[in-house]
PDB file of C-alpha atoms in Angstrom:
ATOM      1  CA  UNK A   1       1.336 -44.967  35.411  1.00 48.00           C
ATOM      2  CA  UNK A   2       3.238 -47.274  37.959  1.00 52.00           C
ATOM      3  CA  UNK A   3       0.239 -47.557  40.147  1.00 67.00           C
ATOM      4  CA  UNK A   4      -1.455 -48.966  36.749  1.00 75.00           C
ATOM      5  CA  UNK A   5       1.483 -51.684  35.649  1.00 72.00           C
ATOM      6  CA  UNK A   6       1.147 -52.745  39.318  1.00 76.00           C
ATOM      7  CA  UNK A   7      -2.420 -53.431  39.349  1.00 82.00           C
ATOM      8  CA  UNK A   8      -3.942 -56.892  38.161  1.00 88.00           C
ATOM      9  CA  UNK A   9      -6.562 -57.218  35.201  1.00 89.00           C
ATOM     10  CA  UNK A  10      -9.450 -57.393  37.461  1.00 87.00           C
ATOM     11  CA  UNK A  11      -8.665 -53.980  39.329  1.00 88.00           C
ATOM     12  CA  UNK A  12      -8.089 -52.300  35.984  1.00 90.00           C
ATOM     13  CA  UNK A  13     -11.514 -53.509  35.136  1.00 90.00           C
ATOM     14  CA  UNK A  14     -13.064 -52.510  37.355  1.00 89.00           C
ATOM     15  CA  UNK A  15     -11.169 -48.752  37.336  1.00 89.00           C
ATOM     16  CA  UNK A  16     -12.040 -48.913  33.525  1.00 89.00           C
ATOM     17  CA  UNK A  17     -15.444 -49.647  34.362  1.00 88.00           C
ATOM     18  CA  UNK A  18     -16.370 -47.258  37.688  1.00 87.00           C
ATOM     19  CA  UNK A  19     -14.810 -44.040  35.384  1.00 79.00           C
ATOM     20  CA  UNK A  20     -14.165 -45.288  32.090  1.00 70.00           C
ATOM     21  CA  UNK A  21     -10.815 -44.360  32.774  1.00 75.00           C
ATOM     22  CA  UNK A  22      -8.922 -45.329  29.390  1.00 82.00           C
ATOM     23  CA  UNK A  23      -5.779 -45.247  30.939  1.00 89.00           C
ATOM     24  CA  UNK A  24      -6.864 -48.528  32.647  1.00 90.00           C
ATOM     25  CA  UNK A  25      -7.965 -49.866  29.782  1.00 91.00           C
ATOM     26  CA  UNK A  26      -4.669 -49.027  27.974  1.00 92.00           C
ATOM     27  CA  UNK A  27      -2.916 -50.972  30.229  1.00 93.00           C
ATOM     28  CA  UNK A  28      -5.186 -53.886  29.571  1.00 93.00           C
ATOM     29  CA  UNK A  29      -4.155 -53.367  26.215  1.00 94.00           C
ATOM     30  CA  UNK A  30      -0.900 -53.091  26.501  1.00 95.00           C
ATOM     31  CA  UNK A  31      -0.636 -56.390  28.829  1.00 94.00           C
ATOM     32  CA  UNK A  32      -2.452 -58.006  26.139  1.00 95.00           C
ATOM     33  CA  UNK A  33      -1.965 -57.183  22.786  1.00 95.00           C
ATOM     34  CA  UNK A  34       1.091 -59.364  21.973  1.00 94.00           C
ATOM     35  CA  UNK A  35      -1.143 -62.126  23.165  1.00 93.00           C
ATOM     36  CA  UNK A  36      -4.094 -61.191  20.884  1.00 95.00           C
ATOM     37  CA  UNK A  37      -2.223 -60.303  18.079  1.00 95.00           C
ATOM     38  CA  UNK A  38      -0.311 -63.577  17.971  1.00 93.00           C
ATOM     39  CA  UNK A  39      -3.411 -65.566  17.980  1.00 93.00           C
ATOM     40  CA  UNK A  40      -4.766 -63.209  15.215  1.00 94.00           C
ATOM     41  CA  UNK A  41      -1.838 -63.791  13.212  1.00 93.00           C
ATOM     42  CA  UNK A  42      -1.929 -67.517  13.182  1.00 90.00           C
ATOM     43  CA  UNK A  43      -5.327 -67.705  12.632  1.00 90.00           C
ATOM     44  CA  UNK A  44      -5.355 -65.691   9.433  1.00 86.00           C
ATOM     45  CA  UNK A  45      -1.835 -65.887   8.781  1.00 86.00           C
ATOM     46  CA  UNK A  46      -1.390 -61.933   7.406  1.00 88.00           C
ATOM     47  CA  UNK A  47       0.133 -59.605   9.724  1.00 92.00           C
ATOM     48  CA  UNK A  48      -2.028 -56.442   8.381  1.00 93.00           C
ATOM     49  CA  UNK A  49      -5.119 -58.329   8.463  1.00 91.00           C
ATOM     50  CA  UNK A  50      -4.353 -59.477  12.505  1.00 94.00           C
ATOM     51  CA  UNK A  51      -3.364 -56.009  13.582  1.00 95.00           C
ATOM     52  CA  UNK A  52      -6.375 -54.678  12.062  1.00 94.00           C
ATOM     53  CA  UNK A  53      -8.765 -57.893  14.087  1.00 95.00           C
ATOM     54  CA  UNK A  54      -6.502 -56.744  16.853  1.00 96.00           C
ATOM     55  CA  UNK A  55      -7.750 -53.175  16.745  1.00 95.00           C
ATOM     56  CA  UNK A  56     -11.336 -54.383  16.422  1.00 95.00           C
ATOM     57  CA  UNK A  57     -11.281 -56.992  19.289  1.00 96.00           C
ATOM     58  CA  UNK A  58     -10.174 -54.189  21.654  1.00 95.00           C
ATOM     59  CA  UNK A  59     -12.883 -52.207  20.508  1.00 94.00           C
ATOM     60  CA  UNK A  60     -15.579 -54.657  21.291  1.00 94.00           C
ATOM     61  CA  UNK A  61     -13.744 -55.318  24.569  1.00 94.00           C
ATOM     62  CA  UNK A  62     -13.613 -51.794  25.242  1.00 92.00           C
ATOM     63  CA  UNK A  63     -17.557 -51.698  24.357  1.00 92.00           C
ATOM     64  CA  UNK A  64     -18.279 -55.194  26.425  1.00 93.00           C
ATOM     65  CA  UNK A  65     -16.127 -54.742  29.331  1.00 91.00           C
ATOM     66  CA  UNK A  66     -19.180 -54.301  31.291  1.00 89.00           C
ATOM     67  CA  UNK A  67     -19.744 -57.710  30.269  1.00 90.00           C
ATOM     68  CA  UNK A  68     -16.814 -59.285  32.271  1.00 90.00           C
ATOM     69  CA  UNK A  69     -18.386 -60.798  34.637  1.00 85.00           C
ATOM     70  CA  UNK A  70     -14.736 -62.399  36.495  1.00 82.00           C
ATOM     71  CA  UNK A  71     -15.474 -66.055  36.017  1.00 82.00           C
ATOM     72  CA  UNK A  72     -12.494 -66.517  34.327  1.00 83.00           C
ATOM     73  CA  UNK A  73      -9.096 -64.966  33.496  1.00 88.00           C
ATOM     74  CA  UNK A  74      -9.342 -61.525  31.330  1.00 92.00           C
ATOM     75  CA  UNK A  75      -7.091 -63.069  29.214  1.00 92.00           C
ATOM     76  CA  UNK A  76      -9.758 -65.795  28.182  1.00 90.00           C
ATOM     77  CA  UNK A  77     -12.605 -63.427  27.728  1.00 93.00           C
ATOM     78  CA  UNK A  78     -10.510 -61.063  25.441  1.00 94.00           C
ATOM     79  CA  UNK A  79      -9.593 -64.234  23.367  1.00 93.00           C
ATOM     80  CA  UNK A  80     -12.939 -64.857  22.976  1.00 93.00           C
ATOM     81  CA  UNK A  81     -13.764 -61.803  21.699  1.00 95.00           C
ATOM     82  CA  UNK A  82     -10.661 -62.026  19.333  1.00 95.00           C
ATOM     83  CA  UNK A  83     -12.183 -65.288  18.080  1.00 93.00           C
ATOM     84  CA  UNK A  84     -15.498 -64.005  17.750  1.00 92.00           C
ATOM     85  CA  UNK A  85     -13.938 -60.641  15.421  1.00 93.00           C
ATOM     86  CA  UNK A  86     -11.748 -63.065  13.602  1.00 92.00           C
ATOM     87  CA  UNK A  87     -15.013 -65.720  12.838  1.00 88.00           C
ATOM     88  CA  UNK A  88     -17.332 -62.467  12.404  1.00 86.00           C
ATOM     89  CA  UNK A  89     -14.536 -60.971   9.323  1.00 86.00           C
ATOM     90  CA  UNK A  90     -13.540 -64.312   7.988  1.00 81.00           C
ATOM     91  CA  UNK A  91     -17.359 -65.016   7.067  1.00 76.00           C
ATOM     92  CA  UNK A  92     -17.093 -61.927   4.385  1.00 70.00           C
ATOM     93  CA  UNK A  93     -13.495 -63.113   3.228  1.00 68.00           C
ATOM     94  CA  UNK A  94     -12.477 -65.525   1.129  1.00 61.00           C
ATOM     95  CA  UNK A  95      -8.661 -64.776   0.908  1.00 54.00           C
ATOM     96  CA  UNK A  96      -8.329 -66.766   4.336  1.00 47.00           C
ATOM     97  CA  UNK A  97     -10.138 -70.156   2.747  1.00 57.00           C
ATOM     98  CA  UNK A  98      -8.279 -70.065  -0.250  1.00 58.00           C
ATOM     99  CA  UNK A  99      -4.623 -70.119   1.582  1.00 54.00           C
ATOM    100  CA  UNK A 100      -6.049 -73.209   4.019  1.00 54.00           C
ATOM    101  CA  UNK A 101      -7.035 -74.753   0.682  1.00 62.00           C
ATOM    102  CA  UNK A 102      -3.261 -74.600  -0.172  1.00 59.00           C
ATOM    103  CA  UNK A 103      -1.745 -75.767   2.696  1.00 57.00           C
ATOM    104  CA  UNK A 104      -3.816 -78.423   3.181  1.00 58.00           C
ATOM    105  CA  UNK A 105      -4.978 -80.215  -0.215  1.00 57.00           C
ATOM    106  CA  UNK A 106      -1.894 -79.041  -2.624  1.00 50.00           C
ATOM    107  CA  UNK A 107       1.000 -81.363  -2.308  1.00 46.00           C
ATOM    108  CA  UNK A 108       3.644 -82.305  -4.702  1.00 47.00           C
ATOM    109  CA  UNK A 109       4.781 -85.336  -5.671  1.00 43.00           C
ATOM    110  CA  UNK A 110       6.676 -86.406  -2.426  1.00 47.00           C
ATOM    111  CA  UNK A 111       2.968 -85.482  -1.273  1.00 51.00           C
ATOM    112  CA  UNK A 112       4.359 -83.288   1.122  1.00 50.00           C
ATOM    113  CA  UNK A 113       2.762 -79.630   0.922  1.00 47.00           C
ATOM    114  CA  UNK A 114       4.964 -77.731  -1.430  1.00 49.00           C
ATOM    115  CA  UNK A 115       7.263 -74.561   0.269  1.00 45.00           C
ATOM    116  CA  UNK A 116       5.317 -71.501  -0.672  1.00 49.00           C
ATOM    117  CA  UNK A 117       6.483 -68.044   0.625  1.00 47.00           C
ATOM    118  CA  UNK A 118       3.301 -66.877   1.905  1.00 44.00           C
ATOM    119  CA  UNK A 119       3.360 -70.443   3.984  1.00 53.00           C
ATOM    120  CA  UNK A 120       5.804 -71.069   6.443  1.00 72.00           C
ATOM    121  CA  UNK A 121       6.561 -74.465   8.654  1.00 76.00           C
ATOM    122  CA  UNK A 122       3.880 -73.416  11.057  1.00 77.00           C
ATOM    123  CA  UNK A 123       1.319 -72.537   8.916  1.00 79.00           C
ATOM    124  CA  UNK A 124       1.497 -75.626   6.492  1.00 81.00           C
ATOM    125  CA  UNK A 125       0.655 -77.552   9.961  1.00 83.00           C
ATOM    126  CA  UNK A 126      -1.749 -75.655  11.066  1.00 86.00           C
ATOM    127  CA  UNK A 127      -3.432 -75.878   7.484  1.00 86.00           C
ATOM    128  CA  UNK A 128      -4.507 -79.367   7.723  1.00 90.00           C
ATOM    129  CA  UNK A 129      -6.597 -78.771  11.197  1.00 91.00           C
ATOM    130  CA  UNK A 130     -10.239 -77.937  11.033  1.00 90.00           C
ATOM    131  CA  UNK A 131     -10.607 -73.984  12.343  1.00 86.00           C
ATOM    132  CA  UNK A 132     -11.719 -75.344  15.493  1.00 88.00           C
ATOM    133  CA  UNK A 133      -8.664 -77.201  15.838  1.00 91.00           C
ATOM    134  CA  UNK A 134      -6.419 -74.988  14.873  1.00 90.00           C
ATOM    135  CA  UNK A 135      -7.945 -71.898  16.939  1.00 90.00           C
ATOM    136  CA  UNK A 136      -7.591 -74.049  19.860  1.00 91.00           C
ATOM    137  CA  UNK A 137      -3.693 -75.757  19.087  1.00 90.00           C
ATOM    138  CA  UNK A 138      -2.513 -71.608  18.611  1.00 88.00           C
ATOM    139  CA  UNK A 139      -4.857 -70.752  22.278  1.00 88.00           C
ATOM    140  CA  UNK A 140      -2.463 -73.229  23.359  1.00 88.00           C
ATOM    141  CA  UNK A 141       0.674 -73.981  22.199  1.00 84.00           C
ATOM    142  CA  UNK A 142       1.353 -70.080  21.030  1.00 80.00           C
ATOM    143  CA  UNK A 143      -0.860 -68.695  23.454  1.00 82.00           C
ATOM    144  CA  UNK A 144       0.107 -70.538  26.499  1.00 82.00           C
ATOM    145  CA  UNK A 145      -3.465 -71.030  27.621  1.00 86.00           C
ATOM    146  CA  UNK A 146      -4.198 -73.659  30.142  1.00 90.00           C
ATOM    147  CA  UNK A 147      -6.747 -75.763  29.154  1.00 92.00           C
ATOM    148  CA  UNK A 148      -9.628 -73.967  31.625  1.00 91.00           C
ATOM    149  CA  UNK A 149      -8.654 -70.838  29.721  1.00 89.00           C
ATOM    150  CA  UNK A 150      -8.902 -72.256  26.003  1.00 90.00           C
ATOM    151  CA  UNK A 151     -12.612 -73.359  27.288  1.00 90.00           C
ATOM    152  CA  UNK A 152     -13.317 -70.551  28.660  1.00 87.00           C
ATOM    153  CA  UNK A 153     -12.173 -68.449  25.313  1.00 85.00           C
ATOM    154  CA  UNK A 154     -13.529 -70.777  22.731  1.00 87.00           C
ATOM    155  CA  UNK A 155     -16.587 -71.344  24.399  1.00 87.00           C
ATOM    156  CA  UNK A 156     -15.684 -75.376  24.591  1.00 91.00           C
ATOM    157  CA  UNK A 157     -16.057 -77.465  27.508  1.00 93.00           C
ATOM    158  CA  UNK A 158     -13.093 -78.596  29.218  1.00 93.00           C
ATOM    159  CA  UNK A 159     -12.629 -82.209  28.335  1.00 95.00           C
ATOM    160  CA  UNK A 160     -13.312 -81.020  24.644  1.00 95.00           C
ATOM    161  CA  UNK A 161     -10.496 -79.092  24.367  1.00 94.00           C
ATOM    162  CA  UNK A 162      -8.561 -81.739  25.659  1.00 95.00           C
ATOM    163  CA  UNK A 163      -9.980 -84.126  22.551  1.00 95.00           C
ATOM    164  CA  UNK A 164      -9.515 -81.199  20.443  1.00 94.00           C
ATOM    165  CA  UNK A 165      -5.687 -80.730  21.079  1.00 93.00           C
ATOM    166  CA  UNK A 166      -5.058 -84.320  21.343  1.00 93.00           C
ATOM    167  CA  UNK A 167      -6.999 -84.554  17.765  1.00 93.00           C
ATOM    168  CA  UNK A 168      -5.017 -82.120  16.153  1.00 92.00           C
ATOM    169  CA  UNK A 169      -1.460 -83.371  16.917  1.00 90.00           C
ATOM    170  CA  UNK A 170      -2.463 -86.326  15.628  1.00 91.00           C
ATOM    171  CA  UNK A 171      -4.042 -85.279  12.428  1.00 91.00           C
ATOM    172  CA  UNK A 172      -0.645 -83.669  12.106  1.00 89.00           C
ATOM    173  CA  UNK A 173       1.210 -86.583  13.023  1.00 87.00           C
ATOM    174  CA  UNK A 174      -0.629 -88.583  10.555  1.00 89.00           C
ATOM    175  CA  UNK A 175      -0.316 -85.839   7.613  1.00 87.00           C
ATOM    176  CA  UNK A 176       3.030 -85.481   8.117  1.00 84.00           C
ATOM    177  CA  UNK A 177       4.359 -88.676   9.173  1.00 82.00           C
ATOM    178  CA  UNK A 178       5.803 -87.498  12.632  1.00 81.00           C
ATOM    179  CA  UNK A 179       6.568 -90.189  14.685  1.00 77.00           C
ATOM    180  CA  UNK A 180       5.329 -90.206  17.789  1.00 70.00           C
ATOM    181  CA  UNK A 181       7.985 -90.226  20.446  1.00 62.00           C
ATOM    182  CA  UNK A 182       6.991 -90.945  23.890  1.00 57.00           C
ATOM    183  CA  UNK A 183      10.094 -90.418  26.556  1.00 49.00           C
ATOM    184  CA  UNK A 184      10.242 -91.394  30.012  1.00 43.00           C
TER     185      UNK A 184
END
């Protein structure tokens, strides 16, 4: 198992790939499921819901990982998938528009969003991005992606996901009257 934790994602791939070994892919996993999950979670903001996407992303992976071709970072290409599962169930649900809705159109009469349990700081921010925006602010910010490896995972080109983030902190800016500090 040590030689496995030692090994970097492309040599597990490839051991995953020459034997289907699924201890090489469970190390993938395991490397990468906080990551996935996290993403999951802010995307449709139910922790149930984002394991279960989780499950299914690593599934597809699992079935695709022939797929990989290397271009980019593992981590990229499994957060495309995740986005891809997360698109693919959110087309058949409408629990996920409905909670967007709230956070972003239903304000009270300071007309800032009103505190809702299900909604926490995060999520009323988030809820006033497009999905695009928002998908690529969590690859980001919560993620840690560099902006090469939110383009490769969202399928965007690199100076897009530039706009993109730049777009969405100001949206929120603007929504929420944040100041924007500039130091140094």
């Amino acid at each position: 198992m040590t030689v496995l934790a030692d090994a970097d994602d492309a040599v597990l791939v490839a051991r995953a790939l020459s034997s289907r070994e699924p201890a090489a892919f469970g190390e993938l996993v395991r490397r990468h499921q906080s990551r996935v999950r996290i993403f999951l979670l802010r995307l449709c903001r139910d922790a149930s819901r984002a394991d279960d996407l989780a499950q299914d992303c690593f599934l597809h992976a699992w079935d695709k990982l022939g797929d990989f071709r290397g271009d980019g970072s593992f981590a990229g290409w499994l957060l495309r998938i995740a986005w891809t599962t997360f698109l693919q169930h959110k087309r058949r649900d409408d629990r996920y528009r409905d909670v967007v809705e709230l956070a972003a159109h239903e304000t009270d009469t300071t007309g800032v969003a009103p505190v809702r349990e299900e909604l926490n700081d995060l999520d009323r921010l988030l809820g006033v991005l497009t999905e695009e925006e928002r998908a690529v602010m969590i690859l980001s910010y919560a993620c840690g992606l560099s902006h090469r490896e939110i383009s490769d995972a969202s399928g965007l080109p690199v100076g897009t996901v530039k706009s993109v983030i730049h777009r969405g902190k100001q949206k929120i800016r603007d929504r929420f009257e944040i100041e924007n500090r500039q130091y140094g």
